[in-house]
PDB file of C-alpha atoms in Angstrom:
ATOM      1  CA  LEU A   5      16.789 -12.135 -11.886  1.00 72.00           C
ATOM      2  CA  LEU A   6      14.549 -13.955 -14.352  1.00 65.00           C
ATOM      3  CA  ARG A   7      16.179 -17.135 -15.649  1.00 63.00           C
ATOM      4  CA  THR A   8      13.863 -17.555 -18.632  1.00 64.00           C
ATOM      5  CA  ASP A   9      16.226 -15.686 -20.952  1.00 67.00           C
ATOM      6  CA  CYS A  10      19.667 -16.570 -19.611  1.00 75.00           C
ATOM      7  CA  ALA A  11      21.807 -19.309 -18.054  1.00 76.00           C
ATOM      8  CA  TRP A  12      22.397 -19.633 -14.308  1.00 72.00           C
ATOM      9  CA  TYR A  13      26.151 -19.246 -14.798  1.00 80.00           C
ATOM     10  CA  LYS A  14      25.663 -15.874 -16.596  1.00 79.00           C
ATOM     11  CA  PRO A  15      23.446 -13.897 -14.201  1.00 77.00           C
ATOM     12  CA  TRP A  16      24.580 -10.595 -15.708  1.00 78.00           C
ATOM     13  CA  THR A  17      22.631 -11.450 -18.876  1.00 79.00           C
ATOM     14  CA  CYS A  18      19.364 -12.122 -17.009  1.00 79.00           C
ATOM     15  CA  GLN A  19      16.452  -9.716 -17.134  1.00 75.00           C
ATOM     16  CA  ALA A  20      16.293  -7.941 -13.771  1.00 77.00           C
ATOM     17  CA  GLU A  21      13.076  -7.330 -11.819  1.00 80.00           C
ATOM     18  CA  PRO A  22      14.203  -5.595  -8.612  1.00 86.00           C
ATOM     19  CA  LEU A  23      12.116  -6.087  -5.476  1.00 89.00           C
ATOM     20  CA  VAL A  24      13.263  -3.586  -2.845  1.00 94.00           C
ATOM     21  CA  ARG A  25      11.452  -2.836   0.411  1.00 95.00           C
ATOM     22  CA  LEU A  26      12.945  -0.684   3.160  1.00 97.00           C
ATOM     23  CA  LEU A  27      11.229  -0.806   6.569  1.00 97.00           C
ATOM     24  CA  GLY A  28      11.884   0.956   9.836  1.00 98.00           C
ATOM     25  CA  THR A  29      10.026   0.041  13.020  1.00 97.00           C
ATOM     26  CA  LEU A  30       9.841   1.569  16.487  1.00 97.00           C
ATOM     27  CA  THR A  31       8.284  -0.651  19.192  1.00 97.00           C
ATOM     28  CA  GLN A  32       7.288   0.339  22.714  1.00 97.00           C
ATOM     29  CA  GLN A  33       6.552  -2.388  25.255  1.00 95.00           C
ATOM     30  CA  ASP A  34       3.943  -1.665  27.953  1.00 94.00           C
ATOM     31  CA  LEU A  35       2.520   1.333  26.132  1.00 94.00           C
ATOM     32  CA  PHE A  36       0.262   3.189  28.618  1.00 93.00           C
ATOM     33  CA  VAL A  37      -0.664  -0.099  30.350  1.00 93.00           C
ATOM     34  CA  PRO A  38       1.159  -3.427  30.937  1.00 92.00           C
ATOM     35  CA  ASN A  39       1.282  -5.886  28.013  1.00 93.00           C
ATOM     36  CA  LEU A  40       0.112  -3.308  25.471  1.00 96.00           C
ATOM     37  CA  VAL A  41       2.682  -3.121  22.657  1.00 97.00           C
ATOM     38  CA  GLY A  42       2.751  -0.038  20.435  1.00 97.00           C
ATOM     39  CA  GLN A  43       4.436   0.097  17.049  1.00 97.00           C
ATOM     40  CA  VAL A  44       5.254   2.756  14.473  1.00 98.00           C
ATOM     41  CA  GLU A  45       6.396   1.604  11.018  1.00 98.00           C
ATOM     42  CA  GLY A  46       7.605   3.542   8.015  1.00 98.00           C
ATOM     43  CA  GLY A  47       8.522   2.048   4.676  1.00 97.00           C
ATOM     44  CA  ALA A  48       9.478   2.635   1.055  1.00 98.00           C
ATOM     45  CA  ASP A  49       8.736   0.239  -1.817  1.00 97.00           C
ATOM     46  CA  TYR A  50      10.380  -0.228  -5.211  1.00 96.00           C
ATOM     47  CA  LEU A  51       8.777  -3.424  -6.471  1.00 94.00           C
ATOM     48  CA  THR A  52       8.885  -4.700 -10.029  1.00 92.00           C
ATOM     49  CA  ILE A  53       6.142  -7.289 -10.383  1.00 91.00           C
ATOM     50  CA  GLU A  54       4.803  -9.018 -13.467  1.00 90.00           C
ATOM     51  CA  ALA A  55       2.428  -6.332 -14.741  1.00 94.00           C
ATOM     52  CA  TYR A  56       4.041  -3.079 -13.555  1.00 95.00           C
ATOM     53  CA  ARG A  57       6.423  -1.426 -11.094  1.00 96.00           C
ATOM     54  CA  ILE A  58       5.239  -0.058  -7.731  1.00 97.00           C
ATOM     55  CA  GLU A  59       6.976   2.922  -6.128  1.00 97.00           C
ATOM     56  CA  GLY A  60       5.674   4.411  -2.897  1.00 97.00           C
ATOM     57  CA  LEU A  61       5.836   5.226   0.794  1.00 98.00           C
ATOM     58  CA  HIS A  62       3.699   4.185   3.757  1.00 98.00           C
ATOM     59  CA  VAL A  63       3.355   4.743   7.492  1.00 98.00           C
ATOM     60  CA  LYS A  64       1.616   2.376   9.903  1.00 98.00           C
ATOM     61  CA  LEU A  65       0.587   2.757  13.545  1.00 98.00           C
ATOM     62  CA  GLY A  66      -0.506  -0.246  15.585  1.00 98.00           C
ATOM     63  CA  VAL A  67      -1.066  -1.767  19.003  1.00 98.00           C
ATOM     64  CA  THR A  68      -1.142  -5.406  20.114  1.00 97.00           C
ATOM     65  CA  THR A  69      -2.518  -6.770  23.366  1.00 97.00           C
ATOM     66  CA  PRO A  70      -3.278 -10.240  24.781  1.00 97.00           C
ATOM     67  CA  LEU A  71      -6.892 -11.039  25.635  1.00 96.00           C
ATOM     68  CA  GLY A  72      -6.567 -12.839  28.950  1.00 93.00           C
ATOM     69  CA  THR A  73      -3.815 -15.184  27.693  1.00 94.00           C
ATOM     70  CA  PRO A  74      -0.716 -14.772  25.492  1.00 93.00           C
ATOM     71  CA  ARG A  75      -2.193 -17.351  23.123  1.00 96.00           C
ATOM     72  CA  LEU A  76      -4.998 -14.958  22.168  1.00 98.00           C
ATOM     73  CA  GLN A  77      -3.868 -11.629  20.689  1.00 97.00           C
ATOM     74  CA  LEU A  78      -5.761  -8.602  19.385  1.00 98.00           C
ATOM     75  CA  GLN A  79      -4.059  -6.266  16.911  1.00 98.00           C
ATOM     76  CA  LEU A  80      -5.356  -2.834  15.852  1.00 98.00           C
ATOM     77  CA  SER A  81      -3.675  -0.666  13.227  1.00 98.00           C
ATOM     78  CA  TRP A  82      -3.959   2.271  10.831  1.00 98.00           C
ATOM     79  CA  LEU A  83      -2.041   2.516   7.560  1.00 98.00           C
ATOM     80  CA  PHE A  84      -1.619   5.332   5.077  1.00 98.00           C
ATOM     81  CA  GLY A  85       0.362   4.979   1.869  1.00 98.00           C
ATOM     82  CA  ALA A  86       0.811   6.551  -1.556  1.00 98.00           C
ATOM     83  CA  TYR A  87       1.972   4.556  -4.586  1.00 98.00           C
ATOM     84  CA  GLN A  88       2.708   5.186  -8.254  1.00 97.00           C
ATOM     85  CA  PHE A  89       2.745   2.639 -11.084  1.00 97.00           C
ATOM     86  CA  THR A  90       5.195   2.664 -13.983  1.00 95.00           C
ATOM     87  CA  HIS A  91       6.896   0.304 -16.474  1.00 93.00           C
ATOM     88  CA  PHE A  92       3.688  -1.422 -17.578  1.00 95.00           C
ATOM     89  CA  SER A  93       3.781  -4.797 -19.308  1.00 93.00           C
ATOM     90  CA  PRO A  94       2.584  -4.787 -22.955  1.00 94.00           C
ATOM     91  CA  ALA A  95      -0.320  -6.923 -21.697  1.00 95.00           C
ATOM     92  CA  VAL A  96      -1.631  -3.969 -19.658  1.00 95.00           C
ATOM     93  CA  ASP A  97      -3.430  -1.682 -22.104  1.00 94.00           C
ATOM     94  CA  ASP A  98      -5.181   1.564 -21.197  1.00 94.00           C
ATOM     95  CA  ALA A  99      -8.500  -0.151 -20.457  1.00 94.00           C
ATOM     96  CA  THR A 100      -6.865  -2.697 -18.151  1.00 95.00           C
ATOM     97  CA  ALA A 101      -4.879   0.014 -16.364  1.00 95.00           C
ATOM     98  CA  ALA A 102      -8.076   1.965 -15.724  1.00 95.00           C
ATOM     99  CA  ALA A 103      -9.919  -1.147 -14.513  1.00 95.00           C
ATOM    100  CA  LEU A 104      -7.074  -1.954 -12.096  1.00 95.00           C
ATOM    101  CA  HIS A 105      -6.821   1.692 -10.894  1.00 96.00           C
ATOM    102  CA  ILE A 106      -3.144   1.859 -11.836  1.00 96.00           C
ATOM    103  CA  ASP A 107      -3.549   4.754 -14.275  1.00 94.00           C
ATOM    104  CA  GLY A 108      -2.928   7.238 -11.449  1.00 95.00           C
ATOM    105  CA  THR A 109      -1.570   7.508  -7.923  1.00 96.00           C
ATOM    106  CA  GLU A 110      -3.019   5.119  -5.366  1.00 97.00           C
ATOM    107  CA  ARG A 111      -3.826   6.726  -2.013  1.00 98.00           C
ATOM    108  CA  LEU A 112      -4.360   3.884   0.428  1.00 98.00           C
ATOM    109  CA  GLY A 113      -5.742   4.348   3.917  1.00 98.00           C
ATOM    110  CA  TYR A 114      -7.370   1.743   6.123  1.00 98.00           C
ATOM    111  CA  PHE A 115      -8.033   0.657   9.683  1.00 98.00           C
ATOM    112  CA  GLY A 116      -7.050  -2.950  10.346  1.00 98.00           C
ATOM    113  CA  GLU A 117      -7.964  -5.494  12.995  1.00 98.00           C
ATOM    114  CA  ALA A 118      -6.640  -8.983  13.604  1.00 98.00           C
ATOM    115  CA  LEU A 119      -7.622 -11.649  16.103  1.00 98.00           C
ATOM    116  CA  VAL A 120      -4.946 -14.353  16.452  1.00 98.00           C
ATOM    117  CA  VAL A 121      -5.224 -17.686  18.329  1.00 98.00           C
ATOM    118  CA  ASP A 122      -1.967 -19.638  18.591  1.00 97.00           C
ATOM    119  CA  LEU A 123      -2.210 -23.121  20.163  1.00 97.00           C
ATOM    120  CA  ARG A 124       0.948 -24.569  18.559  1.00 97.00           C
ATOM    121  CA  ASP A 125       3.624 -26.257  20.661  1.00 95.00           C
ATOM    122  CA  ASP A 126       6.321 -24.280  18.805  1.00 94.00           C
ATOM    123  CA  PRO A 127       5.806 -21.260  16.519  1.00 91.00           C
ATOM    124  CA  ILE A 128       8.889 -22.035  14.378  1.00 91.00           C
ATOM    125  CA  GLU A 129       8.758 -25.846  14.038  1.00 93.00           C
ATOM    126  CA  PRO A 130       5.281 -26.900  15.217  1.00 95.00           C
ATOM    127  CA  HIS A 131       4.548 -30.600  15.759  1.00 95.00           C
ATOM    128  CA  ARG A 132       1.050 -30.393  17.191  1.00 96.00           C
ATOM    129  CA  GLY A 133      -1.636 -27.824  17.801  1.00 97.00           C
ATOM    130  CA  ALA A 134      -3.521 -25.237  15.768  1.00 98.00           C
ATOM    131  CA  TYR A 135      -3.254 -21.640  14.653  1.00 98.00           C
ATOM    132  CA  ALA A 136      -6.026 -19.336  13.438  1.00 98.00           C
ATOM    133  CA  GLU A 137      -6.255 -15.684  12.564  1.00 98.00           C
ATOM    134  CA  LEU A 138      -8.947 -13.400  11.214  1.00 98.00           C
ATOM    135  CA  ARG A 139      -7.733 -10.189   9.608  1.00 98.00           C
ATOM    136  CA  ALA A 140     -10.006  -7.378   8.512  1.00 98.00           C
ATOM    137  CA  ALA A 141      -9.403  -3.979   6.947  1.00 98.00           C
ATOM    138  CA  GLU A 142     -11.799  -1.115   6.316  1.00 98.00           C
ATOM    139  CA  GLY A 143     -10.596   1.441   3.803  1.00 98.00           C
ATOM    140  CA  GLY A 144     -12.077   4.795   2.863  1.00 97.00           C
ATOM    141  CA  SER A 145     -11.878   8.551   3.191  1.00 97.00           C
ATOM    142  CA  PHE A 146     -12.361   8.213   6.968  1.00 97.00           C
ATOM    143  CA  ALA A 147      -8.914   6.549   7.055  1.00 97.00           C
ATOM    144  CA  GLY A 148      -7.326   8.961   4.579  1.00 97.00           C
ATOM    145  CA  GLY A 149      -7.656   6.700   1.542  1.00 97.00           C
ATOM    146  CA  ALA A 150      -9.283   7.039  -1.863  1.00 97.00           C
ATOM    147  CA  PHE A 151     -10.571   3.443  -1.963  1.00 97.00           C
ATOM    148  CA  SER A 152     -13.708   2.444  -0.063  1.00 98.00           C
ATOM    149  CA  TYR A 153     -13.611  -1.276   0.663  1.00 98.00           C
ATOM    150  CA  LEU A 154     -13.847  -4.098   3.198  1.00 98.00           C
ATOM    151  CA  GLN A 155     -11.223  -6.837   3.230  1.00 98.00           C
ATOM    152  CA  LEU A 156     -11.447 -10.120   5.154  1.00 98.00           C
ATOM    153  CA  THR A 157      -8.677 -12.749   5.253  1.00 97.00           C
ATOM    154  CA  PRO A 158      -9.102 -15.722   7.623  1.00 98.00           C
ATOM    155  CA  ASP A 159      -6.264 -18.260   7.913  1.00 97.00           C
ATOM    156  CA  VAL A 160      -6.431 -21.645   9.720  1.00 98.00           C
ATOM    157  CA  ARG A 161      -3.581 -24.174  10.247  1.00 97.00           C
ATOM    158  CA  GLY A 162      -3.373 -27.500  12.057  1.00 97.00           C
ATOM    159  CA  TYR A 163      -0.541 -29.883  13.002  1.00 98.00           C
ATOM    160  CA  LEU A 164      -0.759 -33.549  14.014  1.00 97.00           C
ATOM    161  CA  PRO A 165       2.264 -35.782  14.778  1.00 96.00           C
ATOM    162  CA  LEU A 166       2.208 -39.255  13.192  1.00 95.00           C
ATOM    163  CA  GLY A 167       5.343 -40.921  14.562  1.00 92.00           C
ATOM    164  CA  PRO A 168       8.370 -39.205  12.990  1.00 91.00           C
ATOM    165  CA  VAL A 169       6.113 -37.358  10.501  1.00 95.00           C
ATOM    166  CA  VAL A 170       3.991 -34.269  11.109  1.00 96.00           C
ATOM    167  CA  LEU A 171       0.746 -33.936   9.153  1.00 97.00           C
ATOM    168  CA  ALA A 172       0.143 -30.226   8.500  1.00 95.00           C
ATOM    169  CA  ALA A 173      -2.871 -28.599   6.849  1.00 95.00           C
ATOM    170  CA  ARG A 174      -3.719 -25.016   6.031  1.00 94.00           C
ATOM    171  CA  ALA A 175      -6.624 -23.098   4.527  1.00 95.00           C
ATOM    172  CA  ARG A 176      -6.797 -19.407   3.711  1.00 95.00           C
ATOM    173  CA  ILE A 177      -9.606 -17.353   2.220  1.00 96.00           C
ATOM    174  CA  GLY A 178      -9.543 -13.719   1.162  1.00 97.00           C
ATOM    175  CA  LEU A 179     -12.222 -11.339  -0.071  1.00 98.00           C
ATOM    176  CA  ILE A 180     -12.317  -7.640  -0.952  1.00 98.00           C
ATOM    177  CA  THR A 181     -15.694  -5.971  -1.484  1.00 97.00           C
ATOM    178  CA  GLY A 182     -16.058  -2.461  -2.881  1.00 96.00           C
ATOM    179  CA  ASP A 183     -13.131  -0.722  -4.554  1.00 96.00           C
ATOM    180  CA  VAL A 184     -10.082  -2.964  -4.933  1.00 96.00           C
ATOM    181  CA  PRO A 185      -6.754  -1.201  -4.244  1.00 97.00           C
ATOM    182  CA  PRO A 186      -4.134  -2.490  -6.701  1.00 96.00           C
ATOM    183  CA  THR A 187      -1.536  -3.072  -3.962  1.00 96.00           C
ATOM    184  CA  GLU A 188      -4.024  -5.225  -1.993  1.00 97.00           C
ATOM    185  CA  ARG A 189      -4.884  -7.667  -4.806  1.00 96.00           C
ATOM    186  CA  TYR A 190      -4.402 -11.366  -4.071  1.00 96.00           C
ATOM    187  CA  TYR A 191      -1.861 -13.659  -5.725  1.00 94.00           C
ATOM    188  CA  ALA A 192      -1.298 -17.353  -5.004  1.00 93.00           C
ATOM    189  CA  GLY A 193       1.220 -20.005  -5.957  1.00 90.00           C
ATOM    190  CA  GLY A 194       4.636 -20.906  -4.637  1.00 85.00           C
ATOM    191  CA  ALA A 195       6.176 -22.829  -1.757  1.00 83.00           C
ATOM    192  CA  SER A 196       4.191 -21.028   0.963  1.00 82.00           C
ATOM    193  CA  SER A 197       0.918 -21.078  -0.968  1.00 86.00           C
ATOM    194  CA  ASN A 198      -0.042 -23.628  -3.651  1.00 84.00           C
ATOM    195  CA  ARG A 199       3.025 -25.618  -4.666  1.00 81.00           C
ATOM    196  CA  GLY A 200       1.399 -26.741  -7.929  1.00 83.00           C
ATOM    197  CA  PHE A 201       1.972 -23.254  -9.350  1.00 85.00           C
ATOM    198  CA  PRO A 202       5.076 -21.034  -9.550  1.00 84.00           C
ATOM    199  CA  GLU A 203       5.343 -18.048  -7.226  1.00 85.00           C
ATOM    200  CA  ARG A 204       2.383 -15.620  -7.692  1.00 88.00           C
ATOM    201  CA  GLN A 205       1.290 -17.339 -10.920  1.00 89.00           C
ATOM    202  CA  LEU A 206      -2.091 -18.612  -9.653  1.00 91.00           C
ATOM    203  CA  SER A 207      -3.996 -15.451 -10.566  1.00 93.00           C
ATOM    204  CA  PRO A 208      -6.328 -13.836 -13.094  1.00 94.00           C
ATOM    205  CA  ILE A 209      -4.532 -12.876 -16.304  1.00 95.00           C
ATOM    206  CA  ALA A 210      -4.649  -9.867 -18.619  1.00 94.00           C
ATOM    207  CA  THR A 211      -3.848 -10.295 -22.309  1.00 94.00           C
ATOM    208  CA  ALA A 212      -3.053  -7.631 -24.895  1.00 91.00           C
ATOM    209  CA  SER A 213      -0.640  -7.214 -27.808  1.00 86.00           C
ATOM    210  CA  GLY A 214      -0.100 -10.979 -27.846  1.00 89.00           C
ATOM    211  CA  THR A 215       1.257 -10.958 -24.281  1.00 91.00           C
ATOM    212  CA  SER A 216      -0.296 -12.299 -21.053  1.00 94.00           C
ATOM    213  CA  VAL A 217       0.505 -11.317 -17.480  1.00 94.00           C
ATOM    214  CA  VAL A 218      -0.957 -12.038 -14.040  1.00 94.00           C
ATOM    215  CA  ILE A 219      -2.786  -9.105 -12.437  1.00 95.00           C
ATOM    216  CA  GLY A 220      -4.070 -10.484  -9.124  1.00 95.00           C
ATOM    217  CA  GLY A 221      -7.636 -10.942  -7.946  1.00 96.00           C
ATOM    218  CA  ALA A 222     -10.191  -9.598  -5.491  1.00 97.00           C
ATOM    219  CA  ALA A 223     -10.795 -12.992  -3.848  1.00 97.00           C
ATOM    220  CA  LEU A 224      -8.683 -15.974  -2.832  1.00 96.00           C
ATOM    221  CA  ALA A 225      -9.156 -19.559  -1.697  1.00 94.00           C
ATOM    222  CA  GLU A 226      -6.160 -21.801  -1.129  1.00 91.00           C
ATOM    223  CA  THR A 227      -5.392 -24.990   0.779  1.00 90.00           C
ATOM    224  CA  SER A 228      -2.224 -26.979   1.328  1.00 88.00           C
TER     225      SER A 228
END
């Protein structure tokens, strides 16, 4: 519920932007061999974001295995999804919709890989240690998708105790080369990203008809 046009004590007068995601997951421990975890995921999205509404379905298959130690994990996956875009903001004209590839159905298919190193003393409330992950995705017709692209997103975090205080630092970079699927575009801002900006508002902007709206980007660099 957007509070820009109403009071907190009258939520029924607020403009609604529903964000609904339904997920179902089936996990099999020790798939084929010990310590190999298999996962099947299915999901439905009904997401009203700033520029448009996303409606679609996806299925994802994946496996996760440790590489010699539980602190080093390798994840492999395949995702296929189909999404439609409706309820465009006045800031999204026909040219912008075509440039963002939201003027038709998005058919997304990619193979994903992730290498995760977790050296933290506690994954929920870490006080010392480090965490790093490198995620990659290769999309194209070979994976069932209509977008041919390469996506890389490394993420590094560190924790150092200073008496009763923990000094924490994080850096994340993202890059998509080739075609940019609209549902994979990067947004930043908010409590878990850059706290100097509201949620998702650190982003390229489209302007039309006297209205501006964030539309996401094909690259990202954030620190906190």
